[in-house]
mmCIF file of C-alpha atoms and ligand atoms in Angstrom:
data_model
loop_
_atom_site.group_PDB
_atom_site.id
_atom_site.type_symbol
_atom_site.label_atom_id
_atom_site.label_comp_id
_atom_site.label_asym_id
_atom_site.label_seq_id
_atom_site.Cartn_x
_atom_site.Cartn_y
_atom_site.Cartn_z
ATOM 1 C CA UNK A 235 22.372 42.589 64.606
ATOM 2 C CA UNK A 236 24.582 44.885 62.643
ATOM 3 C CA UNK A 237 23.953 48.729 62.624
ATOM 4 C CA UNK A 238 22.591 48.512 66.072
ATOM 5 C CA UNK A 239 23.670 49.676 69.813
ATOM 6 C CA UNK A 240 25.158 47.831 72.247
ATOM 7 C CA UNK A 241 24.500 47.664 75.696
ATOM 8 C CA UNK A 242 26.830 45.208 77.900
ATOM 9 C CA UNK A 243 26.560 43.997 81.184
ATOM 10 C CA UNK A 244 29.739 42.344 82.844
ATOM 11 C CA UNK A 245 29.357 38.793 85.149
ATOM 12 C CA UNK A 246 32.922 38.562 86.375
ATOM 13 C CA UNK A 247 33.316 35.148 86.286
ATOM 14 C CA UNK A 248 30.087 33.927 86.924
ATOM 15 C CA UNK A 249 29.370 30.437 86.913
ATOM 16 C CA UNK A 250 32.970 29.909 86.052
ATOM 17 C CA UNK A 251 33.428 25.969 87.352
ATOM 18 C CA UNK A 252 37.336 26.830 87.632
ATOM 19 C CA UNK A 253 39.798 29.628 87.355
ATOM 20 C CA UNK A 254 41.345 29.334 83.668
ATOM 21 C CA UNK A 255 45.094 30.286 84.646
ATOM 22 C CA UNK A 256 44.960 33.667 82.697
ATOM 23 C CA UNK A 257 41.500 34.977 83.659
ATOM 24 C CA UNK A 258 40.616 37.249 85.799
ATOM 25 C CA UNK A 259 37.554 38.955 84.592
ATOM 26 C CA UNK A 260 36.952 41.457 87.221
ATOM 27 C CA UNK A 261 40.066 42.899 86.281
ATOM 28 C CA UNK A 262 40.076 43.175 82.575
ATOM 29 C CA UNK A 263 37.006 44.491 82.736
ATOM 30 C CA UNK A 264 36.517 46.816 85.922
ATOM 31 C CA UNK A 265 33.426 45.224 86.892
ATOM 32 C CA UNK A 266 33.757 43.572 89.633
ATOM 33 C CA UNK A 267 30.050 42.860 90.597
ATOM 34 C CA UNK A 268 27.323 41.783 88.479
ATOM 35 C CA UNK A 269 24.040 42.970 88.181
ATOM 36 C CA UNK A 270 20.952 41.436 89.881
ATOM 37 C CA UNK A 271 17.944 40.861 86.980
ATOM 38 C CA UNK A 272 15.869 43.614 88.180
ATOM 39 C CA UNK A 273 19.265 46.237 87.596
ATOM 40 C CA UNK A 274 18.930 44.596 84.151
ATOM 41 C CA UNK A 275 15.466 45.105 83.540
ATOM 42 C CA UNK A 276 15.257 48.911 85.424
ATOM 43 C CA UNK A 277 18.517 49.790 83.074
ATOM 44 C CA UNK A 278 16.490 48.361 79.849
ATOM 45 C CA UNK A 279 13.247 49.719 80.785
ATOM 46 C CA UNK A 280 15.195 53.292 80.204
ATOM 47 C CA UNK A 281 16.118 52.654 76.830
ATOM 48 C CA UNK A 282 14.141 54.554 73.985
ATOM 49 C CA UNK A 283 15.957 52.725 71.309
ATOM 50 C CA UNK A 284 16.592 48.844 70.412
ATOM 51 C CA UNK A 285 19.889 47.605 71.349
ATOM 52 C CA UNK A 286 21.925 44.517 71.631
ATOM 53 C CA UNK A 287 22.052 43.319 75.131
ATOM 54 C CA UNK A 288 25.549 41.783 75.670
ATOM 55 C CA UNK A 289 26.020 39.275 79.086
ATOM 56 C CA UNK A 290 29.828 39.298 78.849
ATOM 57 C CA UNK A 291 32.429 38.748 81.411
ATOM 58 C CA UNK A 292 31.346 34.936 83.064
ATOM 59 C CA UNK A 293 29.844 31.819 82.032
ATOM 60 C CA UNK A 294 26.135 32.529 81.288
ATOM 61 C CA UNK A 295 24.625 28.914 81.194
ATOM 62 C CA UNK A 296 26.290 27.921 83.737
ATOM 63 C CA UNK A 297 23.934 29.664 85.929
ATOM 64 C CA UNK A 298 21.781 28.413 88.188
ATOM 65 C CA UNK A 299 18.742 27.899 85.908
ATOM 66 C CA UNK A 300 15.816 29.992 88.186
ATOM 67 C CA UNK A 301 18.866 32.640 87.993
ATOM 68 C CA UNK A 302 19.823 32.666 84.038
ATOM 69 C CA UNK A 303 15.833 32.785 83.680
ATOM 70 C CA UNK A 304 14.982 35.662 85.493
ATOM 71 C CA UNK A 305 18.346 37.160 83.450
ATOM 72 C CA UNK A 306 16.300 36.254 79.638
ATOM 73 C CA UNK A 307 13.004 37.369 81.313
ATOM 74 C CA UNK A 308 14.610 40.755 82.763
ATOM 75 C CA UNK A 309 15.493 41.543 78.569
ATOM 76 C CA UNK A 310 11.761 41.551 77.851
ATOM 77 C CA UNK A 311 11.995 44.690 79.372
ATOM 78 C CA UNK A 312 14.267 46.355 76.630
ATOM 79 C CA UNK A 313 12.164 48.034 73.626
ATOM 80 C CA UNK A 314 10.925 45.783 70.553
ATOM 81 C CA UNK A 315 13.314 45.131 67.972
ATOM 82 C CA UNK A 316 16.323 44.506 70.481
ATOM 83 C CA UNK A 317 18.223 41.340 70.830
ATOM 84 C CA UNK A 318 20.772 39.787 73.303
ATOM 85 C CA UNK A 319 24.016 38.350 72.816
ATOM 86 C CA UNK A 320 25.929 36.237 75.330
ATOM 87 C CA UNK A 321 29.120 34.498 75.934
ATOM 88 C CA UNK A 322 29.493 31.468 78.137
ATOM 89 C CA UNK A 323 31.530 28.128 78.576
ATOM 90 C CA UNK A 324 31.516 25.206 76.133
ATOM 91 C CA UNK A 325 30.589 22.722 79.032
ATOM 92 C CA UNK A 326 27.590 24.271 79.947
ATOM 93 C CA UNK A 327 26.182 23.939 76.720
ATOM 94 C CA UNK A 328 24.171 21.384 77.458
ATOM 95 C CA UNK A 329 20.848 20.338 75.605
ATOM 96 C CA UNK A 330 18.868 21.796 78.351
ATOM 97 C CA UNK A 331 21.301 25.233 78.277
ATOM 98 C CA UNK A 332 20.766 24.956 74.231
ATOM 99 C CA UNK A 333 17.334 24.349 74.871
ATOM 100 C CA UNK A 334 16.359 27.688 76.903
ATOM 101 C CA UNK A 335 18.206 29.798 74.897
ATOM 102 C CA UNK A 336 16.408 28.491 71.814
ATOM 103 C CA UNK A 337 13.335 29.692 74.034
ATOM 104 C CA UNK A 338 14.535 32.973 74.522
ATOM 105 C CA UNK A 339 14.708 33.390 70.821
ATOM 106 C CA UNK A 340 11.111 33.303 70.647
ATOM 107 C CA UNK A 341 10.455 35.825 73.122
ATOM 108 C CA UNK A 342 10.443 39.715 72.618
ATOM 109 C CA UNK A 343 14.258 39.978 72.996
ATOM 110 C CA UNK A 344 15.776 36.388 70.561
ATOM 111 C CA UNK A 345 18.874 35.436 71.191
ATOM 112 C CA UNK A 346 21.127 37.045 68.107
ATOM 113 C CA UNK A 347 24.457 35.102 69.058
ATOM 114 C CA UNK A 348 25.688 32.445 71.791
ATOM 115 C CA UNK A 349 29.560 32.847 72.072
ATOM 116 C CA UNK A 350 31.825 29.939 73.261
ATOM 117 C CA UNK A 351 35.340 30.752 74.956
ATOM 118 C CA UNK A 352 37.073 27.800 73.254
ATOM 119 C CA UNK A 353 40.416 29.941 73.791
ATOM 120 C CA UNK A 354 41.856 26.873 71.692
ATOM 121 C CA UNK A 355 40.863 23.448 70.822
ATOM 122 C CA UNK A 356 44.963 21.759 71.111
ATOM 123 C CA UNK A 357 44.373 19.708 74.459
ATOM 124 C CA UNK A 358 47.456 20.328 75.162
ATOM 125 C CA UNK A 359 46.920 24.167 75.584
ATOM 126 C CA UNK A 360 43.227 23.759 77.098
ATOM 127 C CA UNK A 361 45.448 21.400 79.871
ATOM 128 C CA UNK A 362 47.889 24.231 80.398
ATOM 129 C CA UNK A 363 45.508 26.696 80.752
ATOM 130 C CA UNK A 364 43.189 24.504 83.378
ATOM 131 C CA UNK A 365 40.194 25.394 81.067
ATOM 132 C CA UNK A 366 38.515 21.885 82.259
ATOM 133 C CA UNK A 367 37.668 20.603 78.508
ATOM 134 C CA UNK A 368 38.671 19.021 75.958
ATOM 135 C CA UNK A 369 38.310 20.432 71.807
ATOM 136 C CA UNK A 370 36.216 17.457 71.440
ATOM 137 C CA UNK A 371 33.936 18.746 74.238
ATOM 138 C CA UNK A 372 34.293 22.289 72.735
ATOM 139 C CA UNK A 373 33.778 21.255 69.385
ATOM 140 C CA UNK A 374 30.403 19.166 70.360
ATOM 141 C CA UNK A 375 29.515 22.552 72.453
ATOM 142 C CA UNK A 376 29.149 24.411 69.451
ATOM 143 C CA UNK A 377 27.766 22.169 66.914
ATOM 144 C CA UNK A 378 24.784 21.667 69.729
ATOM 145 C CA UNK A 379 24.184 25.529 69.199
ATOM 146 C CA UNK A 380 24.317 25.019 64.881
ATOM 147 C CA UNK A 381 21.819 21.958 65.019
ATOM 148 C CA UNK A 382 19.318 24.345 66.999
ATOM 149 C CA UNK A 383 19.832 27.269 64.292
ATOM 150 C CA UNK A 384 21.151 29.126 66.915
ATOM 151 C CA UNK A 385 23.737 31.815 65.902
ATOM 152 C CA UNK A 386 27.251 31.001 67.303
ATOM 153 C CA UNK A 387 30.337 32.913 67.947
ATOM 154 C CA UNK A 388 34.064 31.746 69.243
ATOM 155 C CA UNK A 389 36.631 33.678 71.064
ATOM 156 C CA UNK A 390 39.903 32.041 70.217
ATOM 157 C CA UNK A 391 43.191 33.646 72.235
ATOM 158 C CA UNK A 392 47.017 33.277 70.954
ATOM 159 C CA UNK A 393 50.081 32.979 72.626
ATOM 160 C CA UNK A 394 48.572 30.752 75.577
ATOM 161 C CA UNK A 395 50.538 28.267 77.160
ATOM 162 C CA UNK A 396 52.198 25.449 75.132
ATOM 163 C CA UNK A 397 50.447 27.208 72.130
ATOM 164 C CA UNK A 398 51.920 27.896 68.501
ATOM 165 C CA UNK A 399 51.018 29.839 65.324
ATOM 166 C CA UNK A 400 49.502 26.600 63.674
ATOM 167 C CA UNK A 401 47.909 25.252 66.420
ATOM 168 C CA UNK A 402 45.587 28.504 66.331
ATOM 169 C CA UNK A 403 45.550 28.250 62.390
ATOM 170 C CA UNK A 404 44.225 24.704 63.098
ATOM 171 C CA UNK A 405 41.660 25.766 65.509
ATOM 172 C CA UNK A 406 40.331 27.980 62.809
ATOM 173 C CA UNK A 407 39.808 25.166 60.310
ATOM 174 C CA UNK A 408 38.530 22.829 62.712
ATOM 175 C CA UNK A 409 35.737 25.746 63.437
ATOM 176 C CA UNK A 410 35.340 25.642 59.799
ATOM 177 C CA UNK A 411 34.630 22.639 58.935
ATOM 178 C CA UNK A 412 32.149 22.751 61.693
ATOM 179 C CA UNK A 413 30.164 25.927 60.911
ATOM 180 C CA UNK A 414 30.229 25.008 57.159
ATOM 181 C CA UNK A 415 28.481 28.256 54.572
ATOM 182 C CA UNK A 416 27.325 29.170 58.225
ATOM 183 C CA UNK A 417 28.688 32.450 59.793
ATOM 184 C CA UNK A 418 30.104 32.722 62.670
ATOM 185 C CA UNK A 419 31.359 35.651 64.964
ATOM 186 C CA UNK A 420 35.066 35.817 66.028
ATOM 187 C CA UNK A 421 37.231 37.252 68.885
ATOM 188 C CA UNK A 422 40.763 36.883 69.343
ATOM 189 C CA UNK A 423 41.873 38.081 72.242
ATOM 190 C CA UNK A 424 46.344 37.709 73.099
ATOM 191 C CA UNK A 425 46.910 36.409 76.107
ATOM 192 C CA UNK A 426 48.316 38.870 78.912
ATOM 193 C CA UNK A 427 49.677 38.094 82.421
ATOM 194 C CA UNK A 428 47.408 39.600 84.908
ATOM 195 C CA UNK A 429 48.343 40.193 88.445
ATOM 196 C CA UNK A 430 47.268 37.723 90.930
ATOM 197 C CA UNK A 431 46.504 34.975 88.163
ATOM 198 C CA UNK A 432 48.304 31.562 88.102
ATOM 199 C CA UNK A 433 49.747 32.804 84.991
ATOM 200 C CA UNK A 434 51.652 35.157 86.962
ATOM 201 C CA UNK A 435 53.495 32.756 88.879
ATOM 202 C CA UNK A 436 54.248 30.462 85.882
ATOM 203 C CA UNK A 437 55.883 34.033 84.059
ATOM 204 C CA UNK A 438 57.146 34.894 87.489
ATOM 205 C CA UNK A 439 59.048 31.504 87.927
ATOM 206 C CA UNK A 440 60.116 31.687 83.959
ATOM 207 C CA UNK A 441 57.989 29.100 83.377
ATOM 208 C CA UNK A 442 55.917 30.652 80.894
ATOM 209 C CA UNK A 443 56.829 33.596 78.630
ATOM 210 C CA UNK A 444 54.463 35.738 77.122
ATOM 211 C CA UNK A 445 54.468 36.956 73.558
ATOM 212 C CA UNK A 446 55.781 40.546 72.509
ATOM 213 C CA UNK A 447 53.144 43.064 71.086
ATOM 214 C CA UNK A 448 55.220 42.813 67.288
ATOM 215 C CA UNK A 449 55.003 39.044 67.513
ATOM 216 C CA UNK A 450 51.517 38.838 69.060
ATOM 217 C CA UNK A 451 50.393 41.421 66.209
ATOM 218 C CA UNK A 452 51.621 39.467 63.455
ATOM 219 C CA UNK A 453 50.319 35.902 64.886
ATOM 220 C CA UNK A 454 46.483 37.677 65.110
ATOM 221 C CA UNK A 455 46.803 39.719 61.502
ATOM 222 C CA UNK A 456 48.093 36.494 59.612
ATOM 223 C CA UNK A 457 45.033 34.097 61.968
ATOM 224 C CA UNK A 458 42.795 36.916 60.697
ATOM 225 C CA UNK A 459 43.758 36.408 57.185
ATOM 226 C CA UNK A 460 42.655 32.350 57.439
ATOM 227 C CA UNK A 461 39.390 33.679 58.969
ATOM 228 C CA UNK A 462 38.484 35.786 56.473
ATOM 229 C CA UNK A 463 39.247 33.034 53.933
ATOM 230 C CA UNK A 464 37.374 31.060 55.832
ATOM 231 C CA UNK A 465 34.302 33.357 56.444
ATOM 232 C CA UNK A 466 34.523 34.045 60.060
ATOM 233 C CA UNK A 467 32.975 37.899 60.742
ATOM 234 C CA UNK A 468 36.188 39.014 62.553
ATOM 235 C CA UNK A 469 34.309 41.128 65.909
ATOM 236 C CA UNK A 470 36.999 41.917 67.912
ATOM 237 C CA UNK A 471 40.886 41.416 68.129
ATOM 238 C CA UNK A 472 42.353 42.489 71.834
ATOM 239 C CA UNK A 473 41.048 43.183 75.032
ATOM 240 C CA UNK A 474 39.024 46.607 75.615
ATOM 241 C CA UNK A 475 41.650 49.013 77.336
ATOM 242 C CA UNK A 476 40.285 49.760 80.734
ATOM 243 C CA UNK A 477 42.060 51.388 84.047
ATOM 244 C CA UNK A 478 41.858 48.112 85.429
ATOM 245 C CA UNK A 479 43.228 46.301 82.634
ATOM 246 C CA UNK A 480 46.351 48.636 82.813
ATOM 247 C CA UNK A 481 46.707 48.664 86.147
ATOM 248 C CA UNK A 482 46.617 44.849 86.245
ATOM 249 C CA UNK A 483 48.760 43.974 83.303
ATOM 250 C CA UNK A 484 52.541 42.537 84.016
ATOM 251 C CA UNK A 485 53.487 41.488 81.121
ATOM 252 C CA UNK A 486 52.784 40.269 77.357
ATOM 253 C CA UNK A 487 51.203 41.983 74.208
ATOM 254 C CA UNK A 488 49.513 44.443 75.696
ATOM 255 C CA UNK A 489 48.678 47.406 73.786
ATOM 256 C CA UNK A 490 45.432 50.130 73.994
ATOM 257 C CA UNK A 491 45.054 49.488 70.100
ATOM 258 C CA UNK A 492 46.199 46.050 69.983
ATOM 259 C CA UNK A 493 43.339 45.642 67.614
ATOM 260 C CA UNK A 494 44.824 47.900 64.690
ATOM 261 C CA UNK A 495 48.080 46.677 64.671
ATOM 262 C CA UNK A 496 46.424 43.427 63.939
ATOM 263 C CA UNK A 497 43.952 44.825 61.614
ATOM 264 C CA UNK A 498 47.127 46.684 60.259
ATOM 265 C CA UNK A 499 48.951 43.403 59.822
ATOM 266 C CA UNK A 500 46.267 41.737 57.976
ATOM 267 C CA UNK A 501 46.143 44.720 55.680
ATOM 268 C CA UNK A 502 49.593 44.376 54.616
ATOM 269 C CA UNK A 503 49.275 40.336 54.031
ATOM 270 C CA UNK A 504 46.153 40.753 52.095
ATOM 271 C CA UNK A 505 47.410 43.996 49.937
ATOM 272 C CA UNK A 506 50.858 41.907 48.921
ATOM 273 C CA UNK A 507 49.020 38.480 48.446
ATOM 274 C CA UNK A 508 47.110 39.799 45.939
ATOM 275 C CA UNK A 509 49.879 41.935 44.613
ATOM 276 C CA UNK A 510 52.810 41.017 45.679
ATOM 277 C CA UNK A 511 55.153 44.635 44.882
ATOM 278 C CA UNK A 512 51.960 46.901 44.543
ATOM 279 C CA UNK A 513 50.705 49.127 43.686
ATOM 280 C CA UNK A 514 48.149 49.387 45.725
ATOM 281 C CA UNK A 515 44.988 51.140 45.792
ATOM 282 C CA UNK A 516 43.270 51.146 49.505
ATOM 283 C CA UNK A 517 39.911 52.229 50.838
ATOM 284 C CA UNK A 518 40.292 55.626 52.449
ATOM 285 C CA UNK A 519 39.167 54.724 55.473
ATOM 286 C CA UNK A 520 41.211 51.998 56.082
ATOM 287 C CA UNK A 521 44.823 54.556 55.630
ATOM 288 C CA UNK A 522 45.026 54.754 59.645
ATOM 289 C CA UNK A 523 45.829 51.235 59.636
ATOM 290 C CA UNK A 524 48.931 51.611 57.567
ATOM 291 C CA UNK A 525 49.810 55.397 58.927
ATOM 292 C CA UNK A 526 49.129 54.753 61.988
ATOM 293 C CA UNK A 527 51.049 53.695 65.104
ATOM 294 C CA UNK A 528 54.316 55.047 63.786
ATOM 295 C CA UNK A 529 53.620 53.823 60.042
ATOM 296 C CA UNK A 530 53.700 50.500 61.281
ATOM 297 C CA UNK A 531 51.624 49.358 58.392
ATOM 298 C CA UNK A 532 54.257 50.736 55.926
ATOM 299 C CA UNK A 533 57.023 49.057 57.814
ATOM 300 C CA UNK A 534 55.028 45.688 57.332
ATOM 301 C CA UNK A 535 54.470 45.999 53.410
ATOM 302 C CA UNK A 536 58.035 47.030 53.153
ATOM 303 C CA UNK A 537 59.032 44.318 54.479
ATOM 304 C CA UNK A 538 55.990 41.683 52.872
ATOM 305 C CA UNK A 539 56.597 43.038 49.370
ATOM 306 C CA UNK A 540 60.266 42.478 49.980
ATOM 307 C CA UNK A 541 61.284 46.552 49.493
ATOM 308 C CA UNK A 542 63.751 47.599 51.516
ATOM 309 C CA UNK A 543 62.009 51.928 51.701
ATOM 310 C CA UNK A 544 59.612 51.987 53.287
ATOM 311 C CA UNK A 545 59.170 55.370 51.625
ATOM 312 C CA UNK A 546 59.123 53.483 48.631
ATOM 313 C CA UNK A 547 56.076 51.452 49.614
ATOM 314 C CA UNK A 548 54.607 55.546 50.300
ATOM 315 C CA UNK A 549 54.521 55.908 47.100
ATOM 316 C CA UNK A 550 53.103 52.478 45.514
ATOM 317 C CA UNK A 551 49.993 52.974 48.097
ATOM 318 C CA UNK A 552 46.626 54.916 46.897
ATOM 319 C CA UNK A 553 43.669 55.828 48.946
ATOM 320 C CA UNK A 554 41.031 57.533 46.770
ATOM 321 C CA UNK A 555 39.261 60.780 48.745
ATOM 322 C CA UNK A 556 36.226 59.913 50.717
ATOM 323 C CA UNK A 557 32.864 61.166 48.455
ATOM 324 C CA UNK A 558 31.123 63.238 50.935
ATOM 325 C CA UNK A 559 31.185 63.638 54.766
ATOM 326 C CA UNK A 560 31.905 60.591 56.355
ATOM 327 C CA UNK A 561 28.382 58.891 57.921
ATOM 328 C CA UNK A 562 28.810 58.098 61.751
ATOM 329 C CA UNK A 563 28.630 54.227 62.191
ATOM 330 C CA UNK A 564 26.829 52.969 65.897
ATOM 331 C CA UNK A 565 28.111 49.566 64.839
ATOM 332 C CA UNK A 566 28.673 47.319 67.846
ATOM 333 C CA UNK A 567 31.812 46.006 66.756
ATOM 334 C CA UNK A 568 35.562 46.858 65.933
ATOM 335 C CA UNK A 569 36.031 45.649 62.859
ATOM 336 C CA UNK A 570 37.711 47.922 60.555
ATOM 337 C CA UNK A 571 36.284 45.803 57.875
ATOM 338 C CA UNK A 572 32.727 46.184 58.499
ATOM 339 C CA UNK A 573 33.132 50.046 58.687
ATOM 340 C CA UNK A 574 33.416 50.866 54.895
HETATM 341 S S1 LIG B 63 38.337 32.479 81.077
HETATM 342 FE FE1 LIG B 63 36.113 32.334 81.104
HETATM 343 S S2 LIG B 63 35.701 30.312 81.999
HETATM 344 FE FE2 LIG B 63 37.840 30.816 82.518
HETATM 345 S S3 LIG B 63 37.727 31.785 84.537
HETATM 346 FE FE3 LIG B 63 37.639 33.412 82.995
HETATM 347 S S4 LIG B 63 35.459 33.842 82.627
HETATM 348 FE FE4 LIG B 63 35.648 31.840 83.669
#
């Protein structure tokens, strides 16, 4: 549902069946109580426009069933033409789960995307992080959702426990081979520690340490890379920067635009793998990703295309001027990609 508003509504950990060592929901997102169906439907019977209804922030199908449905029948209330889009855990994706929601996309307001937290599909790393499955469970999770044509999308995190660069680059292909010519929506999301989480006493103790932003950057712009390759629709990369988020964090990549140093990253692999010393001629609006953040960028194709100047590099990179005023974009996601 491209081109469209979105309209989120945060279930801190709802229907979570166990406290993933990192998480804490309420937290990174500042919501800290969810709203009842009829606050759903009264905020959707406001609306004058179509949106996309998001149910972020908990574990949708794992719901009590009565509750999820009044949830999908409180959307009917949002004007024609909208849609919803959910996240929720790979164990509750049960035929039944699958089932409802394939209901739901015959209604008024379908279904446009189901996304599973896989965070990872190493074992190892799902242990570590007491996510409760295994990538065989998480794998079968998601291929239920593909055999029922519905839409699917993954949030995949780095720099969890026990986790490496090509265990992530493995969880991509894995996810490949699954989805197929199929799209399929992708979040990547670093992991932080987050006071009062287990996580916090593993990092406290110095049994876990957490990524730095440089690394973390370069691990999600080179993962990005493989899913583009590999046709994933990149959504989102880092957590939304809240109060709560900041005031929460203690320690790891964290970073208010996490998401364009990453974005920036990828830039600079994708510019120098296709020519490797430049030049290199790049869409206007994508020169904030190399300029920004203290020509990071710049630094990174300096140092890809093997030149030591980075003001060298200056002058090897193009953008032509923009044609006209820039259009406003209401796109839902963050994608520097999907803006030009
Ligand atoms: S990561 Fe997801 S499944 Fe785990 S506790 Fe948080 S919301 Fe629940």
């Amino acid at each position: 549902m491209k081109g469209r508003k979105s309209l989120p509504f945060f279930f801190a950990m709802a229907g979570c069946r166990n406290r993933c060592v990192y998480c804490d929901q309420a937290r990174i997102t500042g919501n800290w109580a969810a709203p009842s169906p009829e606050e759903v439907k009264k905020r959707l019977e406001e609306l004058d426009c179509a949106v996309e209804i998001g149910f972020f922030g908990g574990s949708f199908t794992c719901l009590p069933p009565d509750l999820a449905d009044s949830y999908l029948e409180a959307t009917a209330a949002a004007p024609r033409g909208s849609s919803l889009r959910l996240s929720t855990h790979p164990l509750c994706l049960t035929p039944e789960a699958i089932r409802r929601l394939k209901g739901a996309t015959l209604g008024t307001c379908p279904v446009s995307c189901v996304e599973v937290g896989i965070s990872s599909l190493d074992d190892e790393v799902l242990k570590a992080c007491s996510r409760g499955y295994t990538a065989r469970e998480a794998l079968k999770a998601v291929e239920g959702l593909l055999q029922e044509n519905l839409h699917a999308g993954v949030q995949l995190m780095i720099g969890l426990p026990g986790q490496t660069p090509g265990s992530t680059f493995n969880d991509l292909r894995r996810l490949a081979r699954l989805k197929g010519p199929r799209s399929m929506d992708l979040r990547i999301y670093p992991c932080l520690v987050l006071k009062g989480t287990p996580l916090e006493s593993l990092w406290e103790s110095g049994r876990f340490s957490p990524l730095q932003t440089e690394e973390a950057a370069r691990w999600a712009g080179s993962l990005m890379v493989e899913a583009l390759d590999l046709g994933f629709e990149i959504l989102r990369v880092g957590l939304t920067e809240t109060d709560s988020l900041s005031a929460s964090f203690k320690a790891g990549p964290h970073h208010p635009a996490f998401g364009e140093l990453a974005w920036g990253e990828c830039l600079a692999r994708l510019l120098t793998r296709n020519s490797a010393g430049g030049p290199w001629v790049i869409e206007g609006k994508k020169r904030s990703l190399l300029l920004g953040h203290g020509k990071r960028g710049i630094r990174r194709l300096a140092e890809l295309s093997g030149q030591a100047a980075p003001e060298a590099v200056s002058r090897l990179a193009f953008w032509p001027k923009p044609k006209g005023p820039a259009k406003r974009s209401n796109r839902r996601v963050d994608n520097p990609e999907n803006e030009l």
